[in-house]
Coordinates of C-alpha atoms in Angstrom, one line a residue:
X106 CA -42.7 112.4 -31.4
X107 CA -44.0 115.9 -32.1
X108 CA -47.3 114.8 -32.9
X109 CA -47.7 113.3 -29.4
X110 CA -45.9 115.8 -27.4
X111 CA -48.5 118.4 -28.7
X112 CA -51.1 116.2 -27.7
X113 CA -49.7 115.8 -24.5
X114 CA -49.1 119.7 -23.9
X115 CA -53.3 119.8 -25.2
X116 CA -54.7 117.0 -22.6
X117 CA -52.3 119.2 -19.8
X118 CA -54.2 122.4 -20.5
X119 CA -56.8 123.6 -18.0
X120 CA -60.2 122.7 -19.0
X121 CA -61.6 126.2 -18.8
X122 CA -58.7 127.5 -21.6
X123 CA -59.9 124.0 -23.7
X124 CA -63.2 125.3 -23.4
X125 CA -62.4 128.8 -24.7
X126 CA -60.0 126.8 -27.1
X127 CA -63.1 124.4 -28.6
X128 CA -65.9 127.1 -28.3
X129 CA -63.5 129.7 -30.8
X130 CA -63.0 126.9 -33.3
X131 CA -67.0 126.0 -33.1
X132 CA -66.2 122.0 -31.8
X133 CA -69.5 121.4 -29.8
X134 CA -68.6 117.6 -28.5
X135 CA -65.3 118.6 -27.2
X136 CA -66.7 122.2 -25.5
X137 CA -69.7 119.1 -24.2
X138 CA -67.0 117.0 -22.9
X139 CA -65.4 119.4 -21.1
X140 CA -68.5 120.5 -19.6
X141 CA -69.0 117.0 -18.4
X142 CA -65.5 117.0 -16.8
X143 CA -66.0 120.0 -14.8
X144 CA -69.0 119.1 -13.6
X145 CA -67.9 115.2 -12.5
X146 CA -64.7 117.3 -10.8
X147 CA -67.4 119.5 -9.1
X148 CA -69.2 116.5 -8.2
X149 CA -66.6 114.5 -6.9
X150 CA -65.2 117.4 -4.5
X151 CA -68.8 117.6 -3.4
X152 CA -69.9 121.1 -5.2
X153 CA -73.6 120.3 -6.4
X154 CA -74.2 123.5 -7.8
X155 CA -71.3 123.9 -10.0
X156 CA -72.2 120.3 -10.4
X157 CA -75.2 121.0 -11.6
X158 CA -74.2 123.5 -13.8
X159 CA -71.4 122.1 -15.8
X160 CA -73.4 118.6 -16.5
X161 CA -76.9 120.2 -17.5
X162 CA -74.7 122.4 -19.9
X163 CA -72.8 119.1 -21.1
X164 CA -76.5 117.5 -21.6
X165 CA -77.9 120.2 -23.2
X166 CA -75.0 120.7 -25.9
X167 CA -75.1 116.7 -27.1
X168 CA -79.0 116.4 -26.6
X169 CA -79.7 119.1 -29.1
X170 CA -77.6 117.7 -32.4
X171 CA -77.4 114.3 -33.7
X172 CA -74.0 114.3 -34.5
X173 CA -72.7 116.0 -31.1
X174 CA -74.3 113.0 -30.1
X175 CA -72.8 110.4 -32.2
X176 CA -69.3 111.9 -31.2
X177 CA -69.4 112.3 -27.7
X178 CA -70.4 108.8 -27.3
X179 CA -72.3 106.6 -24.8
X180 CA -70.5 106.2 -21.7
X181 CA -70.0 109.5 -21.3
X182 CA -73.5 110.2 -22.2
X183 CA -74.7 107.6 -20.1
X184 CA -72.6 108.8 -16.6
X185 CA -73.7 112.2 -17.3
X186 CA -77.7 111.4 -17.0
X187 CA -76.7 109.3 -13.9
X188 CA -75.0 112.4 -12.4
X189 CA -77.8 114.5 -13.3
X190 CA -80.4 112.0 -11.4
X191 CA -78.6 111.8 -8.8
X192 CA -78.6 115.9 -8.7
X193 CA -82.0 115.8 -9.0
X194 CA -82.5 113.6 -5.7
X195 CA -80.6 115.7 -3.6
X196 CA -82.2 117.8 -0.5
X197 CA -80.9 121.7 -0.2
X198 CA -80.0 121.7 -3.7
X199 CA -81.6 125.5 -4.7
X200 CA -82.0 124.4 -8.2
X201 CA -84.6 121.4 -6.7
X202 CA -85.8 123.0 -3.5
X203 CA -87.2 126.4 -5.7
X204 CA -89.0 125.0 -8.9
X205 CA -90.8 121.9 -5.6
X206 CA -92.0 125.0 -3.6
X207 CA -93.4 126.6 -6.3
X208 CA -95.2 123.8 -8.1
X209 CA -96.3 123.5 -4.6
X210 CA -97.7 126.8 -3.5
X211 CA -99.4 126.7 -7.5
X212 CA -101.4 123.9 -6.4
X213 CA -102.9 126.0 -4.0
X214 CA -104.1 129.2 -6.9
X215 CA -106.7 128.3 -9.8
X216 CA -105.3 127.7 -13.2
X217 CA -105.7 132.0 -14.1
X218 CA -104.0 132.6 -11.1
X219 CA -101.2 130.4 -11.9
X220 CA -101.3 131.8 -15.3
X221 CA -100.8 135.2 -13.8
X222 CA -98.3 134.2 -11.5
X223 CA -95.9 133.0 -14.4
X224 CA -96.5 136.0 -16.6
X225 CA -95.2 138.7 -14.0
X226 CA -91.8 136.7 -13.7
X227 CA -91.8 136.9 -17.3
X228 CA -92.2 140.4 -17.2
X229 CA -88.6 140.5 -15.4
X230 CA -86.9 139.1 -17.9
X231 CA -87.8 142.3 -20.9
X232 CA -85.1 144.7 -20.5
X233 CA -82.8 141.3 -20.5
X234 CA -84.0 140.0 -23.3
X235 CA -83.7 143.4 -25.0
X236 CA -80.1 143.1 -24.5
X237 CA -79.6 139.5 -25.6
X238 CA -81.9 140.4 -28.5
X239 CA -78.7 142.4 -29.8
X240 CA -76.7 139.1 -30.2
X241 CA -76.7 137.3 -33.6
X242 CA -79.7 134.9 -33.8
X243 CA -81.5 136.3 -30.9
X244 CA -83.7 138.7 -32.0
X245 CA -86.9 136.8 -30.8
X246 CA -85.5 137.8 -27.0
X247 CA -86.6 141.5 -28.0
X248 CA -90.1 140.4 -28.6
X249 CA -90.4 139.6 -24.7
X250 CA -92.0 143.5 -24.0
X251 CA -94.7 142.9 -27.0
X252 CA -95.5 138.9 -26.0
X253 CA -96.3 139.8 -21.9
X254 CA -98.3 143.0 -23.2
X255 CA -100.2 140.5 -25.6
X256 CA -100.7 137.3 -23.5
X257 CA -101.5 140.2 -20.7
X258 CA -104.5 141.4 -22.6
X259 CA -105.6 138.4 -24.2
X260 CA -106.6 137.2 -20.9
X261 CA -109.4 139.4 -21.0
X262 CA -109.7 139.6 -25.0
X263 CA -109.0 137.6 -27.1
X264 CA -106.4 138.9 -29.4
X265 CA -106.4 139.3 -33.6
X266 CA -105.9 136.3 -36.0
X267 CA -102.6 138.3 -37.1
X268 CA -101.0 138.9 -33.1
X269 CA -102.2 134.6 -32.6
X270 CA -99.6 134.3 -35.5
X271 CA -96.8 136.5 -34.6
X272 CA -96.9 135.2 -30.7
X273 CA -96.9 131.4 -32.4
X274 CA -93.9 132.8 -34.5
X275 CA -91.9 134.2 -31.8
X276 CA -92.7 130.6 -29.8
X277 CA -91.4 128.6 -32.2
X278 CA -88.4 131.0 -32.6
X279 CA -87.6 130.5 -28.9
X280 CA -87.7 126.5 -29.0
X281 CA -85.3 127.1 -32.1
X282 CA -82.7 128.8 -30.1
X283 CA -81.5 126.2 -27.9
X284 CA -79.3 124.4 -30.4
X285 CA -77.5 127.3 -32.0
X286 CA -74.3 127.9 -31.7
X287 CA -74.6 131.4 -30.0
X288 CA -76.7 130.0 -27.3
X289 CA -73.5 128.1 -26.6
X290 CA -70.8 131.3 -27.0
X291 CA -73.0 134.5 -27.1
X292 CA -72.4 136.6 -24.0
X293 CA -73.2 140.5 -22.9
X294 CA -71.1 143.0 -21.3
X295 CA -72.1 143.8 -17.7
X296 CA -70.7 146.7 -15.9
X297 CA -68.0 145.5 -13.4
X298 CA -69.0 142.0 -13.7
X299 CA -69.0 138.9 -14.9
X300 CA -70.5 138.8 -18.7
X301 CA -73.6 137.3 -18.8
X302 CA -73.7 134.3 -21.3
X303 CA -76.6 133.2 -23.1
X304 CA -76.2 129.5 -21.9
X305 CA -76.8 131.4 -18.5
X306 CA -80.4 130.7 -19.5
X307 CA -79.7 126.9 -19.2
X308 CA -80.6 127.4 -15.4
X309 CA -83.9 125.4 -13.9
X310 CA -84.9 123.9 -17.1
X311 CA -83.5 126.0 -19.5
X312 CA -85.2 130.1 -19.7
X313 CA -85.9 130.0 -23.0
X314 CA -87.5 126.5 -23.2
X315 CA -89.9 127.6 -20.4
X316 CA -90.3 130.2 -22.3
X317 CA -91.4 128.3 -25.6
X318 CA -93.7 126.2 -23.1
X319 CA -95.6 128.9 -21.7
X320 CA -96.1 130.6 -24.9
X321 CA -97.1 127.6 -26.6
X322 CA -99.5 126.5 -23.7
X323 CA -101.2 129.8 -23.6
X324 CA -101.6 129.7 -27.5
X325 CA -103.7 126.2 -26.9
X326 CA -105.5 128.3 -24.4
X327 CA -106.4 130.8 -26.3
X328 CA -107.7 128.4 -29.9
X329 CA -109.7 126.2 -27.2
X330 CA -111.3 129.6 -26.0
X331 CA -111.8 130.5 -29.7
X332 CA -113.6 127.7 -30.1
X333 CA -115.7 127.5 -26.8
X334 CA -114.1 124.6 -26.1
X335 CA -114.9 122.8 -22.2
X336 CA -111.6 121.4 -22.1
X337 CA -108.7 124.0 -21.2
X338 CA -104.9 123.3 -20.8
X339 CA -103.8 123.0 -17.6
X340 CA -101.6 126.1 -16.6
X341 CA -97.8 125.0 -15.8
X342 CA -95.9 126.7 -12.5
X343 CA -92.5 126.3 -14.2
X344 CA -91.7 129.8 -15.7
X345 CA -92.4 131.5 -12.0
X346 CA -88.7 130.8 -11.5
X347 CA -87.3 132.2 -14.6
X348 CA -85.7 135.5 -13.7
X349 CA -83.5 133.8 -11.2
X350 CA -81.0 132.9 -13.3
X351 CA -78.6 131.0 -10.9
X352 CA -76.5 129.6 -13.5
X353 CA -74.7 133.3 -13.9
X354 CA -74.4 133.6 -10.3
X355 CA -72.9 129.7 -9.7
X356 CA -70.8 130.4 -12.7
X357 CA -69.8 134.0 -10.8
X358 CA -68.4 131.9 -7.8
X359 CA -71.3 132.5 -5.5
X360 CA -71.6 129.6 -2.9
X361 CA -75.1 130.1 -1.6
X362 CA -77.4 131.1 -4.1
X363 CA -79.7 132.5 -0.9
X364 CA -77.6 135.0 0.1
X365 CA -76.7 136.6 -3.6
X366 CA -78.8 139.8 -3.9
X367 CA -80.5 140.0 -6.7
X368 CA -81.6 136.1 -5.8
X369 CA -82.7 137.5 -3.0
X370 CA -84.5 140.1 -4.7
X371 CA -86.2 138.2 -6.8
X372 CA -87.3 135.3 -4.6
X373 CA -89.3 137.9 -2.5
X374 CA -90.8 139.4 -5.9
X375 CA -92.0 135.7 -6.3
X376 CA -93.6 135.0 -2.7
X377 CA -94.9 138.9 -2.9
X378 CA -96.7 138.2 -6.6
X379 CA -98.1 134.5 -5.3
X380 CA -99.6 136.7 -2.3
X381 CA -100.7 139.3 -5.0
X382 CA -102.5 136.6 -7.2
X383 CA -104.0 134.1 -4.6
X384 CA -105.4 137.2 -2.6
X385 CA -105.6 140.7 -4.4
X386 CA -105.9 139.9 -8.0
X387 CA -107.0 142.8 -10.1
X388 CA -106.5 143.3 -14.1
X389 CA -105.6 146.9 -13.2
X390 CA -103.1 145.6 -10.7
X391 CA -101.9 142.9 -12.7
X392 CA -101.1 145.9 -15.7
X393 CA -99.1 148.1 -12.9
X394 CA -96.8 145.6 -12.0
X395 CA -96.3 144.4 -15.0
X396 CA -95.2 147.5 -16.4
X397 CA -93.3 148.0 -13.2
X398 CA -91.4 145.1 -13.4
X399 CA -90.7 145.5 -17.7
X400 CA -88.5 148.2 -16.2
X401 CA -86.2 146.2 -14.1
X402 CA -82.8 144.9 -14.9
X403 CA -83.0 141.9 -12.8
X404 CA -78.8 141.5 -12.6
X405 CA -78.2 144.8 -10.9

C-alpha cells in the first residue's frame, strides 16, 4: 500500500519538478520522457514552439546513448519522430521559416561568400562560449575566439601543420559534447533573467553540432587546398543561424520569437552581413566585424 501510494504521489507531480527531480539524480530516459510529454502537451494545445522545443530535447537525450534508448522504448520513440515531422512541415514555424530563407539567400553568394557568411555568426557566439567554457566538460566553447581568428586567416593562408591539429581537436571536442551529461543540466547565471542552459544550444539543429560541421568542413577545405586538389567541399549555410538561440527565449516564455529583441537584433546582423558578403566583401572588412562582433554578448 505504501509502495503504491508513493508512486501515485510521483506520477501526480508536475512534470517540470520530475524533470528537476530526474536531472539531480542523473536518470537521462526519465528527464527524455518527460521531455516528450511536455512537448506532446504543447502540441496538442497547439504551441509549436514549445513543441518543438520539448520533443527535439526528448530526441536528442535518447538518440545520443544506447541505453537511453533501449529504456525509453519504441513507441515513444516512434511518436516523437512523427511529432517532429510533422513540426518540420509546418508554415510560420520560425525554427523552419529561418534556416529555408537562408539556405535560400546562400544559393544566391559563391561557396567563399557563404563561407564568410557563416563565420561572422560564429563570431557572435565568443564571449558566450567563453562563459559556457567555465562549465565542467566545456572547455572547447572557450576555444571559439582562437578557431574564428584561425579559420579567418586561413582563408587567405593556409595555417601550420600544428593549428590544422588543434582546430581538428577542438572539432572533434565539440561533436563530443552532445551526449554528456552537462549538455543536459549545465546552465549560467544571467543578470535578471532566465539562466541560460547549455541544452539551449539544442535550438535549429543543435549550436554545437553546426559547429562541429562547419569546423570539420572547413578542415576538408583546407587538406584539399593543401593538396591542390580541383574538387572542394561544398560550403553549408546552416551555422548563419547559430547565434539565435530560440530555444532560451521559447523556454523564457516568449510567444513570437520575431518580436524578442535580441532575435531581432540578430536577424538584422544576418540580412546586414549577407548584404556585406554578396556586395562589399573585403578581407579588411571581413577582420573589423569580426572583431566587432567577438565583443558582443548576443543575450543582452
Amino acid at each position: 500500500m505504501f509502495g503504491f501510494g508513493k508512486k501515485k504521489m510521483k506520477e501526480d507531480k508536475a512534470p517540470e519538478m520530475r524533470l528537476a527531480e530526474f536531472q539531480r539524480k542523473n536518470d537521462w530516459a526519465e528527464v527524455s520522457r518527460t521531455y516528450y510529454e511536455l512537448g506532446v502537451t504543447a502540441m496538442d494545445a497547439g504551441d509549436l514552439h514549445k513543441a518543438q522545443l520539448w520533443l527535439h530535447r526528448a530526441d536528442t537525450i535518447y538518440s545520443a546513448d544506447d541505453n537511453i534508448y533501449d529504456k525509453v522504448g519504441e513507441k515513444l520513440m516512434d511518436d516523437c519522430s512523427d511529432r517532429i515531422g510533422r513540426l518540420e512541415d509546418e508554415d510560420g514555424l520560425f525554427y523552419n521559416d529561418i534556416p529555408a530563407e537562408i539556405e535560400a539567400r546562400a544559393k544566391e553568394l559563391s561557396d567563399s561568400q557563404v563561407r564568410v557568411w557563416g563565420l561572422l555568426s560564429i563570431a557572435r557566439l565568443v564571449r558566450l562560449g567563453e562563459r559556457l567554457s567555465k562549465l565542467p566538460d566545456c572547455e572547447v566553447l572557450g576555444q571559439l575566439n582562437w578557431a574564428v581568428d584561425l579559420m579567418f586567416h586561413s582563408f587567405q593562408i593556409l595555417p601550420s601543420q600544428e593549428a590544422y591539429q588543434r582546430l581538428m581537436d577542438m572539432c572533434n571536442a565539440l561533436y563530443e559534447l552532445n551526449g554528456k551529461p552537462v549538455y543536459y543540466s549545465g546552465e549560467i547565471e544571467i543578470p535578471g533573467r532566465l539562466p541560460f542552459q547549455l541544452f539551449d544550444l539544442n535550438g535549429l539543429f543543435g549550436v554545437e553540432q553546426e559547429l562541429n560541421s562547419y569546423t570539420d568542413n572547413h578542415l576538408r577545405l583546407l587538406a584539399a587546398l593543401s593538396q591542390g586538389a580541383e574538387e572542394l567541399p561544398q560550403a553549408e549555410s546552416s551555422i548563419v543561424a547559430c547565434a539565435l538561440l530560440p530555444d532560451y527565449y521559447i523556454r523564457s516564455g516568449a510567444d513570437r520569437l520575431g518580436d524578442v529583441p535580441q532575435i531581432k537584433a540578430e536577424l538584422q546582423r544576418i540580412w546586414s552581413d549577407y548584404d556585406f558578403v554578396r556586395d562589399r566583401l573585403t578581407w579588411k572588412e571581413v577582420g573589423k566585424r569580426i572583431a566587432d562582433y567577438k565583443q558582443l554578448d548576443i543575450l543582452t
